[in-house]
CSV table of C-alpha atoms and ligand atoms in Angstrom, one decimal:
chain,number,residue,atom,x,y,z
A,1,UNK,CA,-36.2,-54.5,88.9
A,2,UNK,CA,-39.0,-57.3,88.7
A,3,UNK,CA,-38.7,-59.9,86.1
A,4,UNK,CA,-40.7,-59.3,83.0
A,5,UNK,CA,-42.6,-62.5,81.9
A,6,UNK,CA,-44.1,-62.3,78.1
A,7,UNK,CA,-47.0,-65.0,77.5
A,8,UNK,CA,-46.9,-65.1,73.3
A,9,UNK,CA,-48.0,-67.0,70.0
A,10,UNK,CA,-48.5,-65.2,66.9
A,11,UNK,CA,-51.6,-67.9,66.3
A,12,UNK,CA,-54.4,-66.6,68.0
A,13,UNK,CA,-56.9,-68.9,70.8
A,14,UNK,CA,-53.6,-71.0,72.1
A,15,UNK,CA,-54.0,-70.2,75.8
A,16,UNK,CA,-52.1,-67.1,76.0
A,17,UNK,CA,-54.4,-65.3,78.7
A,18,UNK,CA,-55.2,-68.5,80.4
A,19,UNK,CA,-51.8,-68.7,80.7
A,20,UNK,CA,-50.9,-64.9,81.7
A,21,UNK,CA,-53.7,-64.9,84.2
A,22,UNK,CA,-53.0,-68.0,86.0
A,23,UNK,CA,-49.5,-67.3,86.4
A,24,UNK,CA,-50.0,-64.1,87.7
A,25,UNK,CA,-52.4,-65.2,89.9
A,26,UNK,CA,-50.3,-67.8,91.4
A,27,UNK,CA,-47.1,-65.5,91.5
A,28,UNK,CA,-49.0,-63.6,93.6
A,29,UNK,CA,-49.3,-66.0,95.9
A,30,UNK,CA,-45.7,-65.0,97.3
A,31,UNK,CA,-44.8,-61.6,95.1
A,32,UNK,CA,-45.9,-58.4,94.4
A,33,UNK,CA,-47.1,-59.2,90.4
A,34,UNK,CA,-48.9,-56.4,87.9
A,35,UNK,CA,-50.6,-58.3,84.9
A,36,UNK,CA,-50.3,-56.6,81.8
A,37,UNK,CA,-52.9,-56.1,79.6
A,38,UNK,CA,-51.7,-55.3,75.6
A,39,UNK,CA,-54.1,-57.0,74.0
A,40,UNK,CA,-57.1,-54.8,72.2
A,41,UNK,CA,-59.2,-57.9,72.9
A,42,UNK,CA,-59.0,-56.9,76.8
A,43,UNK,CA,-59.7,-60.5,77.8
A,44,UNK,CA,-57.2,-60.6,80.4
A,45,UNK,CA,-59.2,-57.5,82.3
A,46,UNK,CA,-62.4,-59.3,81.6
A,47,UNK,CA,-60.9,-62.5,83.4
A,48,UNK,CA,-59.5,-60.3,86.6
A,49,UNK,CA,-62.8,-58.6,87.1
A,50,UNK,CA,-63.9,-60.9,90.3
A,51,UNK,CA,-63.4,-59.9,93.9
A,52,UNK,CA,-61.3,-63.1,94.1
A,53,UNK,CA,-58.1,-61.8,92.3
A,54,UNK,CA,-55.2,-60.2,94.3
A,55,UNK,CA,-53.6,-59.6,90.3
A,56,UNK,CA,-55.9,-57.4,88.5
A,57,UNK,CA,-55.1,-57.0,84.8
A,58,UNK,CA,-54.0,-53.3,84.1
A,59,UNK,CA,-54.3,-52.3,80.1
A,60,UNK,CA,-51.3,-50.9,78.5
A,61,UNK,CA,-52.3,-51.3,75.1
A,62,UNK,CA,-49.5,-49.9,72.4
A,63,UNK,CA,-51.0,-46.5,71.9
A,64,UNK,CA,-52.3,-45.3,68.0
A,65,UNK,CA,-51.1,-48.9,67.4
A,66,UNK,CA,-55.0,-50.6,66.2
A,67,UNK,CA,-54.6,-54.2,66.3
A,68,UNK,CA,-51.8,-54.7,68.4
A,69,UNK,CA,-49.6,-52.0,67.8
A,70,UNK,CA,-49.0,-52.6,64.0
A,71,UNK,CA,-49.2,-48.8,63.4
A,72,UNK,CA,-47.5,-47.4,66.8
A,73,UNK,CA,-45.4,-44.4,66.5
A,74,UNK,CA,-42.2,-44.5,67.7
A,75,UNK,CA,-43.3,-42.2,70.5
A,76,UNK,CA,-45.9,-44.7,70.9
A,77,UNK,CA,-43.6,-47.4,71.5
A,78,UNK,CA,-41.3,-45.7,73.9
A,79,UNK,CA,-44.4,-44.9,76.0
A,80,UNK,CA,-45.5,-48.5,76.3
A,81,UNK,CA,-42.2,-49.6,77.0
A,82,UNK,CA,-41.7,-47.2,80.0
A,83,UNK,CA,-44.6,-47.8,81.1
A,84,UNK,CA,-43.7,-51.6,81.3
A,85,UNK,CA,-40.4,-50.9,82.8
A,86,UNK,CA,-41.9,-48.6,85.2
A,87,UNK,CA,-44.7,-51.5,86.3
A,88,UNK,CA,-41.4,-53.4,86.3
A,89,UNK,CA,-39.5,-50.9,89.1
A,90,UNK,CA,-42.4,-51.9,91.8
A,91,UNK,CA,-43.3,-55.4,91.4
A,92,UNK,CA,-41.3,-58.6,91.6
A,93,UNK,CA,-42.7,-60.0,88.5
A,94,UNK,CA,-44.7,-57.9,85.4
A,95,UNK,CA,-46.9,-60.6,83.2
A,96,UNK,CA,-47.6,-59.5,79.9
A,97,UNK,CA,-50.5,-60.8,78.0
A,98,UNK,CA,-49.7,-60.0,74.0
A,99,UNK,CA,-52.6,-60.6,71.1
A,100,UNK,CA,-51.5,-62.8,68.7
A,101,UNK,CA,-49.9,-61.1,65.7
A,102,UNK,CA,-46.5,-60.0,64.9
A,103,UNK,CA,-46.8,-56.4,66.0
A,104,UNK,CA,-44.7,-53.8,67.0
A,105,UNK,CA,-46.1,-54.9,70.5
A,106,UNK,CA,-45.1,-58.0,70.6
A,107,UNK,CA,-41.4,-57.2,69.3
A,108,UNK,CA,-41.6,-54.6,72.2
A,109,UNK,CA,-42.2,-57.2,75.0
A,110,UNK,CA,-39.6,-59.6,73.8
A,111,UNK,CA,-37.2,-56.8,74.0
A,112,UNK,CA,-38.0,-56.3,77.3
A,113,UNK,CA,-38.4,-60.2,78.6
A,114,UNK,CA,-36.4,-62.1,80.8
A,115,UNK,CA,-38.4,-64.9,80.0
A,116,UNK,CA,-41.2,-65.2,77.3
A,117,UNK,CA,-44.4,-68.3,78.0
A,118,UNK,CA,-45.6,-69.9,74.4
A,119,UNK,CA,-48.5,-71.8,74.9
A,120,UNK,CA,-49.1,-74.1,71.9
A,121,UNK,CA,-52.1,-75.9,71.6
A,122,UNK,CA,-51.9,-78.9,69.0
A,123,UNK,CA,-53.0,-78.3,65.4
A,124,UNK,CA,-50.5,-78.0,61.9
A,125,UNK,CA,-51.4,-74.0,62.3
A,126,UNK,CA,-50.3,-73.5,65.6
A,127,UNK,CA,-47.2,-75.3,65.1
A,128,UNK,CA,-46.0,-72.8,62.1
A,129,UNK,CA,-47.2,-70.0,63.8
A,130,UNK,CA,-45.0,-71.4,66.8
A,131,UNK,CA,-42.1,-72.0,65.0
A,132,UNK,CA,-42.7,-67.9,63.4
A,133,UNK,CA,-42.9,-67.4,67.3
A,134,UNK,CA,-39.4,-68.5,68.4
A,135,UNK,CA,-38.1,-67.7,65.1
A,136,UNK,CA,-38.8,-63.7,66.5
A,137,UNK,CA,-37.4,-64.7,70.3
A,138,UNK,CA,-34.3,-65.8,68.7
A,139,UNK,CA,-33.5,-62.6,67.0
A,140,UNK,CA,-34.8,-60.7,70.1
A,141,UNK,CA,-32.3,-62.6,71.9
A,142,UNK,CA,-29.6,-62.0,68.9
A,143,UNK,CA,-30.4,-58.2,69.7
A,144,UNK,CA,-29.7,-58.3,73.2
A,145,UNK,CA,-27.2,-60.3,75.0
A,146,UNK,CA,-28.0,-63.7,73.3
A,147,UNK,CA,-29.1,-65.2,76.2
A,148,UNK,CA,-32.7,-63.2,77.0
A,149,UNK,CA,-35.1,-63.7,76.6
A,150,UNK,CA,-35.6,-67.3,77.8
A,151,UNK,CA,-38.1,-69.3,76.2
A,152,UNK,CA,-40.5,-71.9,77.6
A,153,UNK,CA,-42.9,-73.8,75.3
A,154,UNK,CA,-45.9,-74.6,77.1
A,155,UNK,CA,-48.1,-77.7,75.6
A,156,UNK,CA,-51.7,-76.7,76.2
A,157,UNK,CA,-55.2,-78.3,75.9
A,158,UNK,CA,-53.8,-81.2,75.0
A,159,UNK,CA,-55.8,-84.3,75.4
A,160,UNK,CA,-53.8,-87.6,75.4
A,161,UNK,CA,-56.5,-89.5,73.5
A,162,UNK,CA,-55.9,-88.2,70.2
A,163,UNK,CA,-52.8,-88.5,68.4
A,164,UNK,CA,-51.9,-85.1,67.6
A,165,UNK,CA,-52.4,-84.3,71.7
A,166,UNK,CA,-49.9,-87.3,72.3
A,167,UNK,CA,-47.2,-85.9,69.3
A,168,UNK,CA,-47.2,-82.0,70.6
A,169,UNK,CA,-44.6,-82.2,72.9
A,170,UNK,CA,-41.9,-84.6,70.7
A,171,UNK,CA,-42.5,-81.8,67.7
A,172,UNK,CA,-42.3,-78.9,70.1
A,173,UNK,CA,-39.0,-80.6,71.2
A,174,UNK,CA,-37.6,-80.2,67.9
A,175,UNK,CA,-37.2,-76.4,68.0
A,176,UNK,CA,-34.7,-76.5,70.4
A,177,UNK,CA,-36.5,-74.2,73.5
A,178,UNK,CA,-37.7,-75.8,76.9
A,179,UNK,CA,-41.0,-77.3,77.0
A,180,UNK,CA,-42.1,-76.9,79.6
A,181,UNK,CA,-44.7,-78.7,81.5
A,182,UNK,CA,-48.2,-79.9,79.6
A,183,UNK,CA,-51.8,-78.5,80.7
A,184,UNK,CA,-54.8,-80.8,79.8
A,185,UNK,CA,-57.9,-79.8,78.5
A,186,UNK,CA,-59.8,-78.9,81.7
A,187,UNK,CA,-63.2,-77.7,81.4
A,188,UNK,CA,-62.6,-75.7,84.4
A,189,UNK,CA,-60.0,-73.1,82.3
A,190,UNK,CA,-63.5,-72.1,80.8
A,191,UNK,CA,-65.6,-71.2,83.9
A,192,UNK,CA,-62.9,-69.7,85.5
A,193,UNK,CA,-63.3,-67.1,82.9
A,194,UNK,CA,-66.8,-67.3,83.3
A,195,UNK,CA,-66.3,-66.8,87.1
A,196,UNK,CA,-63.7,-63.7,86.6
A,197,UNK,CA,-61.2,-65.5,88.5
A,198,UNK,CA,-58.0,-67.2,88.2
A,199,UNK,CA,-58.5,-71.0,88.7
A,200,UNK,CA,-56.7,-70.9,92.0
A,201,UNK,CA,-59.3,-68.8,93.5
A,202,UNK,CA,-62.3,-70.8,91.4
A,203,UNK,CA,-61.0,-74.4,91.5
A,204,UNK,CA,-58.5,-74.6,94.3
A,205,UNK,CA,-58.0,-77.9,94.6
A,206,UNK,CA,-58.6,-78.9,90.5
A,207,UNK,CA,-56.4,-80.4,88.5
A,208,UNK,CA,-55.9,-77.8,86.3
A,209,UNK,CA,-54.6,-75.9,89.3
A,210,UNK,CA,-52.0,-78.7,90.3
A,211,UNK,CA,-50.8,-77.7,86.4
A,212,UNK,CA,-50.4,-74.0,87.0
A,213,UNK,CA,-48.5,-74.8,89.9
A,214,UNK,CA,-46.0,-76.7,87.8
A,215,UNK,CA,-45.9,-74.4,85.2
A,216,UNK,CA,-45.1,-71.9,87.9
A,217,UNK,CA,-42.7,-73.8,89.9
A,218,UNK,CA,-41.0,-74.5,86.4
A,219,UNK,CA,-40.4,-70.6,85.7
A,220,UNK,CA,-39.5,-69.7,89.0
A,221,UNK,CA,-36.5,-72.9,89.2
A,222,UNK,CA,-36.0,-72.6,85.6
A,223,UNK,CA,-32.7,-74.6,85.1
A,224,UNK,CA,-30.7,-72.6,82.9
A,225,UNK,CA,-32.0,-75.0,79.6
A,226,UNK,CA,-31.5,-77.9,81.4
A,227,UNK,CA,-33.7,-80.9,79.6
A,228,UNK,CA,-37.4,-80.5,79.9
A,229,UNK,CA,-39.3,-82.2,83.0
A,230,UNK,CA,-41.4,-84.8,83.2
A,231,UNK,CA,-45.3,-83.7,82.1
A,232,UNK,CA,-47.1,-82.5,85.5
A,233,UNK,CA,-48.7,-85.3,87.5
A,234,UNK,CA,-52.0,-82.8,87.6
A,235,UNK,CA,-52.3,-84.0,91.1
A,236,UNK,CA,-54.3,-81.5,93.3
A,237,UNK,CA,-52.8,-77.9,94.6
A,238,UNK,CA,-51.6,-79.2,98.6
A,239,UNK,CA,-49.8,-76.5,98.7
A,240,UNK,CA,-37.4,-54.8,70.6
A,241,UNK,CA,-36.4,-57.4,68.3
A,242,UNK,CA,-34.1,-55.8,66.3
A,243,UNK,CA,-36.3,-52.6,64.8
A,244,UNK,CA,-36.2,-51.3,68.2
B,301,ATP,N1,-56.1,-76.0,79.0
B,301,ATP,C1,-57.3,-75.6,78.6
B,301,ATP,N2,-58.4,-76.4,78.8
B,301,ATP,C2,-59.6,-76.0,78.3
B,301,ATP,N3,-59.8,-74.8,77.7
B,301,ATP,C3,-58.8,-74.0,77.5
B,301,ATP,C4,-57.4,-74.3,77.9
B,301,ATP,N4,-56.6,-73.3,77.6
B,301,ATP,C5,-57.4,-72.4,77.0
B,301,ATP,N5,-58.7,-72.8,76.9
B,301,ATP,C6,-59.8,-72.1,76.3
B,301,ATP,O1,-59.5,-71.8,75.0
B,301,ATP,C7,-60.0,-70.5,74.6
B,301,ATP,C8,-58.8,-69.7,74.1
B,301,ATP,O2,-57.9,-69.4,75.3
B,301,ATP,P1,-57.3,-68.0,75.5
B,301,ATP,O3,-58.3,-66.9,75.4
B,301,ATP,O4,-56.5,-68.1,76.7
B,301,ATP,O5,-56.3,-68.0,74.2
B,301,ATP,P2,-55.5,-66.7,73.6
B,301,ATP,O6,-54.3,-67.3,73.0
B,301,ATP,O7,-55.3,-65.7,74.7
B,301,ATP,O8,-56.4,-66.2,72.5
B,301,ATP,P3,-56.2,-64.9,71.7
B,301,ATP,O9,-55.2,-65.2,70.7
B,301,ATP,O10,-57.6,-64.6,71.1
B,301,ATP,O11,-55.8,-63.8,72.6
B,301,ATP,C9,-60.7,-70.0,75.8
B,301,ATP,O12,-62.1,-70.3,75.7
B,301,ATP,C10,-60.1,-70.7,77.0
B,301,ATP,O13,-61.0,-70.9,78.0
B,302,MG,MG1,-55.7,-63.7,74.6
């Protein structure tokens, strides 16, 4: 059974499908990875589109669920959920993208995650909605067998210059999940979109791709909540909550 990796934040625009495609396109580097697809927004499909991605996004939105799955039956919700698991049974790793609202979807994936990505971007908002975020993975994990899912807080867009860019990481510390390591603001997150590729097949040797790779080689060697690593050096690529 292939691990299940959630991307998540109930604040929308935090990096959630940059995140979810980049990872799955890296993963797939070395494993057999299916990207999920459960937002209605489809962005993730709209990224995979190019000839350059081995990982293209497939769409499992929550069905009779409108925005997100707020209204899924519970037939609706079993469906999704095998058909997760089932994605699950022949891959070694299943990224889901979620939209960012607490929805039945959402509650879903963390029911199913081994491990579930936040990105966080800075701003006031983001952080409340962030700590509403691991707030739900806790009681997911309360639910299951209080370990899963993992949780790895992932400071994005942050630019180094300003001060709330240089104080997301100290106040994402204080809600007692990994953080794991930071991606910049990199102009080139934004034409790899444009591009319908991830950014290791857009901007190979970029910065923002040294990032990914740390994010990457983060989950894949994640210590079991050991203390957080240094930030990335961006050098170059060389190589069911409860109601369930
Ligand atoms: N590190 C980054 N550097 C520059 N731009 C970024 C970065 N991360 C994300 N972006 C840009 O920010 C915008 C929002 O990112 P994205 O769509 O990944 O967020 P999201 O959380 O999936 O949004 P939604 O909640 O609408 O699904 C996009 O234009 C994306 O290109
Ligand atoms: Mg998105």
């Amino acid at each position: 059974m292939g691990k299940i990796v959630a991307v998540a934040n109930l604040k929308g625009g935090t990096g959630k499908t940059t995140v979810a495609v980049n990872v799955a396109g890296a993963l797939a580097r070395r494993h057999d990875v299916v990207l999920v697809d459960a937002d209605p927004q489809q962005a993730a499909t709209a990224w995979t589109r190019g000839a350059d991605n081995r990982v293209r996004a497939r769409r499992h939105v929550m069905e009779s669920g409108g925005e997100g799955g707020d209204g899924a039956s519970d037939a609706g919700c079993r469906r999704w959920i095998e058909a997760v698991r089932g994605a699950a049974h022949s891959a070694d790793y299943v990224v889901v993208d979620l939209p960012p609202r607490l929805s039945a979807v959402v509650a879903a994936a963390f029911a199913l995650a081994e491990v579930v990505i936040v990105p966080v971007t800075p701003g006031g908002a983001e952080m409340r909605a962030t700590r509403r975020t691991t707030a739900m993975i806790a009681r997911a994990r309360a639910a299951r067998d209080g370990s899963r899912p993992d949780c790895i807080l992932v400071p994005n867009r942050v630019d180094r210059r300003t001060a709330v860019g240089r104080a997301l990481d100290s106040h994402l510390r204080e809600l007692g999940e990994a953080v794991g390591p930071v991606l910049r603001q990199r102009a080139v997150h934004m034409s790899s979109f444009d591009a319908g590729a991830w950014v290791g097949a857009h901007a190979p040797d970029s910065e923002a791709m040294g990032e990914i790779e740390a994010l990457v080689k983060y989950l894949r060697n994640r210590p079991d909540q050991q203390p957080a690593p240094p930030e990335a050096s961006g050098a170059p690529a060389s190589e069911l909550s409860s109601s369930l």
